[in-house]
Tab-separated table of C-alpha atoms in Angstrom:
chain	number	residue	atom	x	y	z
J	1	UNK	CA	0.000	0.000	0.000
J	2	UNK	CA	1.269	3.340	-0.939
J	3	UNK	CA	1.011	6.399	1.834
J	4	UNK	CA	1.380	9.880	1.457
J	5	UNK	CA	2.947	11.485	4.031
J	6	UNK	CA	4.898	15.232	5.487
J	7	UNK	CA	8.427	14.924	4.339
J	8	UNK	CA	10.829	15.171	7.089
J	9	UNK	CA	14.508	16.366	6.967
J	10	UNK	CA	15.358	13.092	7.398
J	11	UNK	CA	14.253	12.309	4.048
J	12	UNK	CA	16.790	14.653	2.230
J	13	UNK	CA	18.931	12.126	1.254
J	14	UNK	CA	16.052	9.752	-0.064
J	15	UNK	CA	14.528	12.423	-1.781
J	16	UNK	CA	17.441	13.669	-3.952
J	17	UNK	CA	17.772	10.013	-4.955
J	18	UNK	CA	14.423	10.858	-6.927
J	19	UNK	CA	15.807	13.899	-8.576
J	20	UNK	CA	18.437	12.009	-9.554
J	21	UNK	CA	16.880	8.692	-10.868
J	22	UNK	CA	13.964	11.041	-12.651
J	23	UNK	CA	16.457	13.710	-14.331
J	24	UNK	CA	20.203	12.194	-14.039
J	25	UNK	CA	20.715	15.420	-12.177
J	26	UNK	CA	23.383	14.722	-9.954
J	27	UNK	CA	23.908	18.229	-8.211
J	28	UNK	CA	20.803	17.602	-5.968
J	29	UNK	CA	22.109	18.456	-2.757
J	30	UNK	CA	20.816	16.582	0.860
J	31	UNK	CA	21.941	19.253	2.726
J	32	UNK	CA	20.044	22.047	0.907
J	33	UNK	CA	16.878	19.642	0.444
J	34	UNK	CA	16.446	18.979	4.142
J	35	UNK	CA	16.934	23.403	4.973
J	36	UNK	CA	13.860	23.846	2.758
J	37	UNK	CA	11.756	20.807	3.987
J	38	UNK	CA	12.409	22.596	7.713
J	39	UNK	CA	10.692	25.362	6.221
J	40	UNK	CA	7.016	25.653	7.249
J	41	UNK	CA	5.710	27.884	4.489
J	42	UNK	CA	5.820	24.883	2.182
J	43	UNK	CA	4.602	21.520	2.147
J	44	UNK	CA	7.055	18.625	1.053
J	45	UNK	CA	5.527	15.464	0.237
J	46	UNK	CA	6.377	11.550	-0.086
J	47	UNK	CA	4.818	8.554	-1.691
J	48	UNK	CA	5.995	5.761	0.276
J	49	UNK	CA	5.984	2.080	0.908
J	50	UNK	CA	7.210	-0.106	3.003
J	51	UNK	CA	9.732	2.421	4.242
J	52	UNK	CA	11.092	3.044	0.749
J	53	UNK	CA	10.562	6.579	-1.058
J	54	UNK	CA	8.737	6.136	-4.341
J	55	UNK	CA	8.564	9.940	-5.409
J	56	UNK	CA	7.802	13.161	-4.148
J	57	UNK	CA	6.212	16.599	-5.044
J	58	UNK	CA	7.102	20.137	-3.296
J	59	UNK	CA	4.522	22.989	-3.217
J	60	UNK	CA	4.936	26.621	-1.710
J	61	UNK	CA	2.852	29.610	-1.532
J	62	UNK	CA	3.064	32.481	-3.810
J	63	UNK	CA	1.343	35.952	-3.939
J	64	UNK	CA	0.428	37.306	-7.164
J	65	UNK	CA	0.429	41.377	-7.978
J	66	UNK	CA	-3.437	41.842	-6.694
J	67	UNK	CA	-2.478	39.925	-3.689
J	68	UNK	CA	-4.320	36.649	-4.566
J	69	UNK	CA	-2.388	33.499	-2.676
J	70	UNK	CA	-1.225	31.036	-5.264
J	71	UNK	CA	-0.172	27.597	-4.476
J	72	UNK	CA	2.923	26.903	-6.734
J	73	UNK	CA	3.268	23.187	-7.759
J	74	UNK	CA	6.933	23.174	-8.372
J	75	UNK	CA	8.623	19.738	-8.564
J	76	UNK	CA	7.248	16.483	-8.929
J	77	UNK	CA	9.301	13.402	-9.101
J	78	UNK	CA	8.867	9.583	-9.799
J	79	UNK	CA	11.598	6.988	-9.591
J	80	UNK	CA	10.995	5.440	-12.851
J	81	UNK	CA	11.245	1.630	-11.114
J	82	UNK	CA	8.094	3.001	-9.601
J	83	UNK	CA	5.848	4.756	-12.376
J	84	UNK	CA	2.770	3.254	-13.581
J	85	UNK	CA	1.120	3.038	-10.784
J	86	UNK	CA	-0.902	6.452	-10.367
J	87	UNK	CA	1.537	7.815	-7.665
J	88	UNK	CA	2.125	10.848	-9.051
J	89	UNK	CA	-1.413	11.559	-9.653
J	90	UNK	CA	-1.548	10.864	-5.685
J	91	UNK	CA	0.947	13.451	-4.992
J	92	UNK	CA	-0.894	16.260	-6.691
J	93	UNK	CA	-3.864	15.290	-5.296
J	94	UNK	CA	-2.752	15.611	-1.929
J	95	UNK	CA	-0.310	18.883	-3.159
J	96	UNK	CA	-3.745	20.517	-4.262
J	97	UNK	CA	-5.549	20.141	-0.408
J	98	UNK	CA	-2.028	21.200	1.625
J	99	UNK	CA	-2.629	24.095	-0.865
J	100	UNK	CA	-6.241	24.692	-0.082
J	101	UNK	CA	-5.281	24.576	3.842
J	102	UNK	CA	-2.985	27.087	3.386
J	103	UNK	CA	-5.194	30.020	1.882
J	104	UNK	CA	-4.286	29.447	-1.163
J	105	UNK	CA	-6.650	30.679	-3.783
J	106	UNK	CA	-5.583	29.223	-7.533
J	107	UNK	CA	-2.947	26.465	-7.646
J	108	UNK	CA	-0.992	26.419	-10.725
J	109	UNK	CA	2.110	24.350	-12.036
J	110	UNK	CA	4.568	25.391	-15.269
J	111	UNK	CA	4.972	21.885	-17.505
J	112	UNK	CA	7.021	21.602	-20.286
J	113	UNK	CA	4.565	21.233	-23.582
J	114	UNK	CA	7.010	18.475	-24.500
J	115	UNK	CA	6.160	16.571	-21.668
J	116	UNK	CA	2.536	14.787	-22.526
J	117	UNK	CA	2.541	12.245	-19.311
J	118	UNK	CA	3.059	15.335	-17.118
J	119	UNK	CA	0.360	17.649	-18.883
J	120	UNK	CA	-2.138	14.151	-18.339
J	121	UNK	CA	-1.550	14.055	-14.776
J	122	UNK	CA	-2.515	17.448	-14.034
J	123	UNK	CA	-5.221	17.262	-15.898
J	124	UNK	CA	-6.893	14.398	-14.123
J	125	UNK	CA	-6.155	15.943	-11.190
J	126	UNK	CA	-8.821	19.275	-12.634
J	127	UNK	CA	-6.008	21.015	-14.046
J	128	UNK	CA	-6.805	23.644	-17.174
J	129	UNK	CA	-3.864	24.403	-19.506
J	130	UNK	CA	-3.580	28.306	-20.201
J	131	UNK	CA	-3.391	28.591	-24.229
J	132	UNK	CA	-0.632	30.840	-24.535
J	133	UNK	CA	2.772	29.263	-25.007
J	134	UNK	CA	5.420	30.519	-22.513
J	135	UNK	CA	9.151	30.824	-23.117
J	136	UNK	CA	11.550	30.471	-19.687
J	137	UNK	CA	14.008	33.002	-19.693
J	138	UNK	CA	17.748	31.946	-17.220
J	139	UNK	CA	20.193	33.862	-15.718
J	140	UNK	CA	22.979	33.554	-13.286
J	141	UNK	CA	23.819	37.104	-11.549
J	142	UNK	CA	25.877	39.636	-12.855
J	143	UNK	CA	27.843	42.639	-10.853
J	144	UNK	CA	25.613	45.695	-11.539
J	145	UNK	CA	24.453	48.650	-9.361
J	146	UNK	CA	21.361	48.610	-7.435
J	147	UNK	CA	18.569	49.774	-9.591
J	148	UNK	CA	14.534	50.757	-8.478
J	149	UNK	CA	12.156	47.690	-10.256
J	150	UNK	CA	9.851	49.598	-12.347
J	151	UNK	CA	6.049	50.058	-12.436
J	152	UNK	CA	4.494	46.928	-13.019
J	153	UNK	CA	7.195	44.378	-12.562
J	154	UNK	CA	7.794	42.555	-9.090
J	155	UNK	CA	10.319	39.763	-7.898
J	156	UNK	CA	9.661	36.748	-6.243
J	157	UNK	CA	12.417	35.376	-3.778
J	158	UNK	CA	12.058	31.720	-3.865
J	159	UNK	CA	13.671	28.674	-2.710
J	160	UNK	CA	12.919	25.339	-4.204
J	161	UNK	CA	14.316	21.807	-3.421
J	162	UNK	CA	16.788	22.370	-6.232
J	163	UNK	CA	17.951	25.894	-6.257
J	164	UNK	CA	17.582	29.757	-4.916
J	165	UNK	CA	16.587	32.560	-7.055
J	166	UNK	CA	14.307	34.891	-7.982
J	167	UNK	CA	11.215	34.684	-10.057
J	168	UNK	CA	10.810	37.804	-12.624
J	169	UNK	CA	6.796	38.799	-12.915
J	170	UNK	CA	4.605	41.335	-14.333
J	171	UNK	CA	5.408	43.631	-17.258
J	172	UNK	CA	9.157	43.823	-16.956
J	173	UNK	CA	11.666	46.093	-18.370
J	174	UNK	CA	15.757	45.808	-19.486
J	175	UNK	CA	16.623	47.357	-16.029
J	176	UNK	CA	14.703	45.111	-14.161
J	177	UNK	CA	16.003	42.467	-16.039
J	178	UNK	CA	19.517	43.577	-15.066
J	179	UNK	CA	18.628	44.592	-11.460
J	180	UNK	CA	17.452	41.132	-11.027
J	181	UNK	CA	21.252	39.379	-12.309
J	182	UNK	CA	22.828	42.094	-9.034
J	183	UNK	CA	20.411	40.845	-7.015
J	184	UNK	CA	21.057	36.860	-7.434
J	185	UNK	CA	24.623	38.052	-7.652
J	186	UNK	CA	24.667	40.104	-4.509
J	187	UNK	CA	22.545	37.387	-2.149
J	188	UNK	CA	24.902	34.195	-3.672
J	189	UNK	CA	21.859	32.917	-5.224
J	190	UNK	CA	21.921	30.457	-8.509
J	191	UNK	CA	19.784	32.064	-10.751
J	192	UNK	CA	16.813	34.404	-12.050
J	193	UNK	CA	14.303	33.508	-14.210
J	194	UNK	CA	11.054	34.702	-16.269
J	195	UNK	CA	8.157	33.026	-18.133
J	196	UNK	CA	7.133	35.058	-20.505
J	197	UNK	CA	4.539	34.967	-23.393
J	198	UNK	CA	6.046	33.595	-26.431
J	199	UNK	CA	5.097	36.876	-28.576
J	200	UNK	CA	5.891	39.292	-25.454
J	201	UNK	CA	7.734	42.198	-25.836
J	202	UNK	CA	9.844	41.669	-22.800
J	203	UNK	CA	11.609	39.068	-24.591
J	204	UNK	CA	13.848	41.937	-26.247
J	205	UNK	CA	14.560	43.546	-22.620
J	206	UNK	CA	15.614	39.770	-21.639
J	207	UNK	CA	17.570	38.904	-23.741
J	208	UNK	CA	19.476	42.099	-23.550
J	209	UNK	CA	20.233	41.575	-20.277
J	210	UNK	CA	21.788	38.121	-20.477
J	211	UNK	CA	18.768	36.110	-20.283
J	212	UNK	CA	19.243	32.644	-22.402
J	213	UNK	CA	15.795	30.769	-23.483
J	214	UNK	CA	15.639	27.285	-21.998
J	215	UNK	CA	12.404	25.467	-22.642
J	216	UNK	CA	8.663	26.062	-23.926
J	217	UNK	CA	5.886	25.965	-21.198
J	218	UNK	CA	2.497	26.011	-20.577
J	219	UNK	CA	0.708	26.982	-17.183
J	220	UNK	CA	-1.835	24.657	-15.789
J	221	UNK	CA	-4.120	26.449	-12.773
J	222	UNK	CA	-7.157	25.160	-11.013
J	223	UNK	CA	-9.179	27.117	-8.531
J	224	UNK	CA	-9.164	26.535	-4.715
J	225	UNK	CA	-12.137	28.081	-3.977
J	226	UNK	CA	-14.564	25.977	-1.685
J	227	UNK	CA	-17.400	25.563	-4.935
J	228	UNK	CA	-14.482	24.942	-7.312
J	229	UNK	CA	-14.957	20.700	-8.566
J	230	UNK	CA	-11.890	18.579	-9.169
J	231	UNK	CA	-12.056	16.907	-12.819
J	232	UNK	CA	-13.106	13.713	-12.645
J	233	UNK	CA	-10.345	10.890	-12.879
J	234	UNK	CA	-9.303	9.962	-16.217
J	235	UNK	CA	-6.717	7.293	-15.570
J	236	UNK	CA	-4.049	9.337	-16.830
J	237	UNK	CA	-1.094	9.869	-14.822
J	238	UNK	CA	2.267	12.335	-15.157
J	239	UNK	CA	5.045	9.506	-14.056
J	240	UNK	CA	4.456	6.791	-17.575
């Protein structure tokens, strides 16, 4: 029987085993993993059985411009020995009612639109894909001096299982593109990052500033309001 349960520190180590099985990314670090399971604005969970870690998904609470809590659905792992068995759909599941207890408002999760399994686990799990195809901008940080963030663009500090950076939102300019690099670069952080519409015209200012494309996205939301109804299951599941 599989059981979802609170991640503990303890499970650091097990849990950057997943990252690594699921990506081959072997810079996951158990030290770093078990600091941001500690932290109580987030909610780390495990699929487990019989003592062994079968996969994992991390959520954490955002606030948009208007103030609305979001419940950000950021990394969600299978070891592959372990897919086909509807554990990942679990994990959201149980991601998308931690959300809901904290406040939270809309959850939403970026997926690759190269990544079908993913896109059919979020679905059953009442997921809506937003139309609009979204490009993620990278950066590392970059000496600069300390500039004001203009009108209508805001950044997001956030730590994640696998790194700590800052999240680029809104309508933003070159110079906010640039005071984001001093930023990471002043605080030691890894990296600063934007999704941005494929036909936006931010993409310019970005890429002016040092930011390098990685991947095409696509946001998936669903509401956490109390009369908001899951999808129905469709036997579809993100992990193959």
């Amino acid at each position: 029987m599989i059981t979802i349960r609170a991640a503990r520190p303890g499970d650091s180590q097990a849990v950057a085993q997943v990252i690594t099985e699921s990506w081959h990314d072997n810079t996951a670090d158990p030290t770093h993993i078990a600091r941001v399971i500690r932290d109580t604005a987030r909610v780390t969970l495990l699929a487990e059985q019989d003592r062994a870690v079968l996969g994992f998904v991390d959520s954490f609470l955002t606030l948009a411009a208007d103030g609305t809590p979001r419940w950000e659905v950021d990394l969600l792992g299978v070891r592959p020995a372990a897919r086909g068995r509807q554990i990942a759909r679990q994990l959201v599941s149980a991601a998308v009612e931690a959300g809901r207890a904290q406040g939270a408002m809309l959850a939403r999760a970026l997926i690759r639109r190269d990544n079908p399994a993913s896109q059919r686990v979020f679905a059953a799990c009442g997921f809506s894909e937003l139309a609009q195809r979204q490009i993620l901008y990278l950066a590392d940080g970059a000496a600069g001096p300390r500039q004001h963030i203009t009108h209508g663009c805001w950044l997001l500090p956030v730590v994640t299982l696998t790194y700590r950076g800052l999240w680029i939102e809104g309508a933003p300019a070159r110079s906010d593109f640039a005071a984001a690099r001093a930023i990471v670069e002043w605080g030691g952080w890894d990296v600063a990052g934007a999704v941005l519409p494929a036909n936006s015209t931010a993409i310019e200012a970005a890429s002016s500033a040092g930011f390098q494309a990685a991947n095409e996205y696509a946001w998936w939301t669903r509401a956490l309001t109390a009369d908001a109804e899951p999808a129905p299951p469709s036997g579809h599941r993100r992990d193959g």
